[in-house]
Tab-separated table of C-alpha atoms in Angstrom:
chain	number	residue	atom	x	y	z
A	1	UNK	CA	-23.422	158.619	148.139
A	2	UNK	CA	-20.471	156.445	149.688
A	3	UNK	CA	-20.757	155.130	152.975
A	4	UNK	CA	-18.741	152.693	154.652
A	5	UNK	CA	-19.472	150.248	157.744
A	6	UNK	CA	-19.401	146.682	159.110
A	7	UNK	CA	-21.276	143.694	157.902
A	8	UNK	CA	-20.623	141.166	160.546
A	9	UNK	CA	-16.994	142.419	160.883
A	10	UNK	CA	-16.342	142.665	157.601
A	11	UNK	CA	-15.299	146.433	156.469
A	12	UNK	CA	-17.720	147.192	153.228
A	13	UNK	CA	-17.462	150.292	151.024
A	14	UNK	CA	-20.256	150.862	148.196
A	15	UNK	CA	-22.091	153.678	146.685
A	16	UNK	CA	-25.302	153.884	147.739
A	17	UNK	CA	-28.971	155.766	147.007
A	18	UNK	CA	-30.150	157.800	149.411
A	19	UNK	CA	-33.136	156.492	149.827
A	20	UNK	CA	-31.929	152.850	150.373
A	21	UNK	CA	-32.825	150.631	153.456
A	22	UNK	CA	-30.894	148.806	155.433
A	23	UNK	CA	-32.641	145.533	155.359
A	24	UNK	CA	-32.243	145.879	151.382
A	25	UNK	CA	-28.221	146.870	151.495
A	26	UNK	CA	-28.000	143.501	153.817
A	27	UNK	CA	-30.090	141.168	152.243
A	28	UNK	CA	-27.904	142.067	148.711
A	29	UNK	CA	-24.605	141.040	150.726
A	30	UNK	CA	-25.783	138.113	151.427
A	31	UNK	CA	-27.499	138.534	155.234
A	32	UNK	CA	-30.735	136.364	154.144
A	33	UNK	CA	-31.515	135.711	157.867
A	34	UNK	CA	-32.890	139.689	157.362
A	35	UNK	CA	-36.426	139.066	156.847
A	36	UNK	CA	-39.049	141.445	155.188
A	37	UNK	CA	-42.375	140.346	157.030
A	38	UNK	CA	-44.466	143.529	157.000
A	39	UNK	CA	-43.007	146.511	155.644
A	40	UNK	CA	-44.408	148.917	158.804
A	41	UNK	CA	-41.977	148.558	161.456
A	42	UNK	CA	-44.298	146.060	163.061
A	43	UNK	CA	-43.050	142.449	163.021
A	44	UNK	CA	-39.729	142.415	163.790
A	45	UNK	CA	-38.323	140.345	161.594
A	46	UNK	CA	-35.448	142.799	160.328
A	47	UNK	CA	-34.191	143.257	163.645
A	48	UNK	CA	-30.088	143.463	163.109
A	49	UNK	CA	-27.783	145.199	165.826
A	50	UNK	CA	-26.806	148.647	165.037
A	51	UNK	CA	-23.662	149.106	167.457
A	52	UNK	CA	-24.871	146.366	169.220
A	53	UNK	CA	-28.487	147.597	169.939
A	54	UNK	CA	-31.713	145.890	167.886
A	55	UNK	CA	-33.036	148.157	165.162
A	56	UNK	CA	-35.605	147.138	162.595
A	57	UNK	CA	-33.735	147.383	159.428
A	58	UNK	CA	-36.881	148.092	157.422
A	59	UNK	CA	-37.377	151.598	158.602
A	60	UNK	CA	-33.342	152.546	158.739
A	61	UNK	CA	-32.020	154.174	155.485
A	62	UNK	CA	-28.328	152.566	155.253
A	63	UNK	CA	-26.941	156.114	155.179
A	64	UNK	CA	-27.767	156.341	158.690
A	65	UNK	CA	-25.134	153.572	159.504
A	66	UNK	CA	-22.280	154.764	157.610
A	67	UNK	CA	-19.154	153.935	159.902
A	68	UNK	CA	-20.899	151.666	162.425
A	69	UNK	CA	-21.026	147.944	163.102
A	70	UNK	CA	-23.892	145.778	162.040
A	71	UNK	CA	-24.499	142.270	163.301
A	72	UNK	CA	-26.952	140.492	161.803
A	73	UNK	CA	-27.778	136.384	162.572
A	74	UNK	CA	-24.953	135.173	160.511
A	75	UNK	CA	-22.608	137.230	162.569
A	76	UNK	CA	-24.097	135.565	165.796
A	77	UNK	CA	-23.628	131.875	164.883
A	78	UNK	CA	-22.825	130.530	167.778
A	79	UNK	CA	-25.188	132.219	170.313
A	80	UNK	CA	-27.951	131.631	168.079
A	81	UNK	CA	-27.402	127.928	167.686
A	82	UNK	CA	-27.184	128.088	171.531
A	83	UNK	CA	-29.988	129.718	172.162
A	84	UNK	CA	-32.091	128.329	168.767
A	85	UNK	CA	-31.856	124.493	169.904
A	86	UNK	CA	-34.172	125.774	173.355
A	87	UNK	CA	-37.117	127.205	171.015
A	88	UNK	CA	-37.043	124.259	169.064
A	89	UNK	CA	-37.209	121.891	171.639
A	90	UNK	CA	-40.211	123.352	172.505
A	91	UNK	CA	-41.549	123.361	169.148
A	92	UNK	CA	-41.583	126.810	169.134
A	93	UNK	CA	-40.026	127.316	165.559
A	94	UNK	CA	-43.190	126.292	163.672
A	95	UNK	CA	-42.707	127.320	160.217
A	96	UNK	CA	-39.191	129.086	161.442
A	97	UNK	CA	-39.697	132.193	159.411
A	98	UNK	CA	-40.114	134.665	162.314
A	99	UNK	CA	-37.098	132.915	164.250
A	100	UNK	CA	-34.162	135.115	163.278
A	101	UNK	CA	-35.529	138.261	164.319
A	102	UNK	CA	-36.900	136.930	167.979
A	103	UNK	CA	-33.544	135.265	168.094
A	104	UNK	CA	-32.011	138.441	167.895
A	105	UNK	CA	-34.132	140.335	170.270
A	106	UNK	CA	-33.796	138.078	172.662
A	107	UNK	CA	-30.089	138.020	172.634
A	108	UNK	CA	-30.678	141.803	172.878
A	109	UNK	CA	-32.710	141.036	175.846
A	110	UNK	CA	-30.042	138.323	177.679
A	111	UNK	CA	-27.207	140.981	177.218
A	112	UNK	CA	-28.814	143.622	178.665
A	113	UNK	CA	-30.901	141.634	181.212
A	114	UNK	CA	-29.480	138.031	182.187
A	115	UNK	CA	-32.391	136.997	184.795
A	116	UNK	CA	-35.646	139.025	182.914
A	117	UNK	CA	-39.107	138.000	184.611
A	118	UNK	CA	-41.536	136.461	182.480
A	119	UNK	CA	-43.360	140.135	182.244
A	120	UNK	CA	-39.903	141.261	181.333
A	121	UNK	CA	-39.466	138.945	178.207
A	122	UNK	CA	-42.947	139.192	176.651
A	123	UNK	CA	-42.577	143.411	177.349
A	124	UNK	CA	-39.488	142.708	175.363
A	125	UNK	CA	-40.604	140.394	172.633
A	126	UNK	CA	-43.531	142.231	172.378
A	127	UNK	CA	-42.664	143.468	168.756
A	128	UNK	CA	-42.043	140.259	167.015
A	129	UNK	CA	-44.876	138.689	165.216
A	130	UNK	CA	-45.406	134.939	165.147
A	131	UNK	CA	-48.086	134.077	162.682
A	132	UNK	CA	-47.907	130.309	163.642
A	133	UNK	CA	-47.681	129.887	167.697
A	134	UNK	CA	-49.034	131.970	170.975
A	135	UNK	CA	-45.728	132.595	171.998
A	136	UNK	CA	-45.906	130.002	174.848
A	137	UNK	CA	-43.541	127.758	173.256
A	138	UNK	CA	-40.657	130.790	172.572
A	139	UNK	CA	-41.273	131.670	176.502
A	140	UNK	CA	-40.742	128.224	177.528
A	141	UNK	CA	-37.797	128.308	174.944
A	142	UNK	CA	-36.600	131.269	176.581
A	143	UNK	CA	-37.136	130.269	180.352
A	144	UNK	CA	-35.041	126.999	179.649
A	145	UNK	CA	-32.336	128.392	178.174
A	146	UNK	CA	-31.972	130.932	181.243
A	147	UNK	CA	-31.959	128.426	183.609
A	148	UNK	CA	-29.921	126.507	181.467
A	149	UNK	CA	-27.261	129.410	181.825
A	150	UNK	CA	-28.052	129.552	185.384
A	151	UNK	CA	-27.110	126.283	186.341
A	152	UNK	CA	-24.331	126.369	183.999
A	153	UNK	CA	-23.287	129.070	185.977
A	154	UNK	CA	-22.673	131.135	183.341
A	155	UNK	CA	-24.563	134.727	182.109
A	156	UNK	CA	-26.146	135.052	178.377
């Protein structure tokens, strides 16, 4: 089957199998911040925007984008590297495997709420899987970069 969509911003057209995943169509264009970490739906490491919302890529057959906009990491350069330096000032990044996939959620989360509680960002968060760290260091991560936007006076 053909579909057609949005890598990025980037228009792609391919034939496809039905049964093909998202994360797999992605990864083979070259979006290698796409992670596989679990193969369940559990860890969050495939999260890319669909339309701008966070879906796990590993449970999405591609068909089910055709004509919408995906954003993965690489699309999101410079909020990640914005965001990114926070968590690894804390020394939150550890082995760094898990970080695209929280860095996209919690862009997610900043979009849709600029001034979360801490209850707020671990409800959010809850889904991504950090093998290394007990998710202290991403929350202070998180925190400073809020009130780093706060003082800034600007929103996420």
């Amino acid at each position: 089957m053909q579909i057609k969509l949005w890598i990025n911003g980037k228009m792609v057209t391919e034939d496809v199998a039905a049964d093909m995943l998202l994360i797999d169509f992605l990864r083979a264009h070259g979006c290698y911040s796409v992670k596989r970490g679990c193969e369940t739906a559990n860890c969050g490491l495939c999260t890319v925007f669909v339309e701008d919302k966070p879906v796990l890529s590993c449970s999405m057959l591609v068909a089910r984008v055709d004509g919408k906009k995906i954003t993965t990491l690489e699309g999101l350069q410079e909020e990640a590297e914005d965001f990114g330096a926070f968590i690894a000032d804390q020394g939150a990044e550890q082995c760094g495997f898990c970080n695209p996939g929280l860095i996209m959620n919690a862009i997610a989360m900043f979009r849709e709420n600029p001034d979360p509680t801490d209850e707020e960002i671990i409800q959010y968060l809850s889904g991504n899987l950090c093998r290394c760290s007990g998710y202290e260091g991403q929350l202070r991560g998180i925190k400073a970069y809020l009130n780093f936007k706060k003082e800034k006076g600007g929103v996420c």
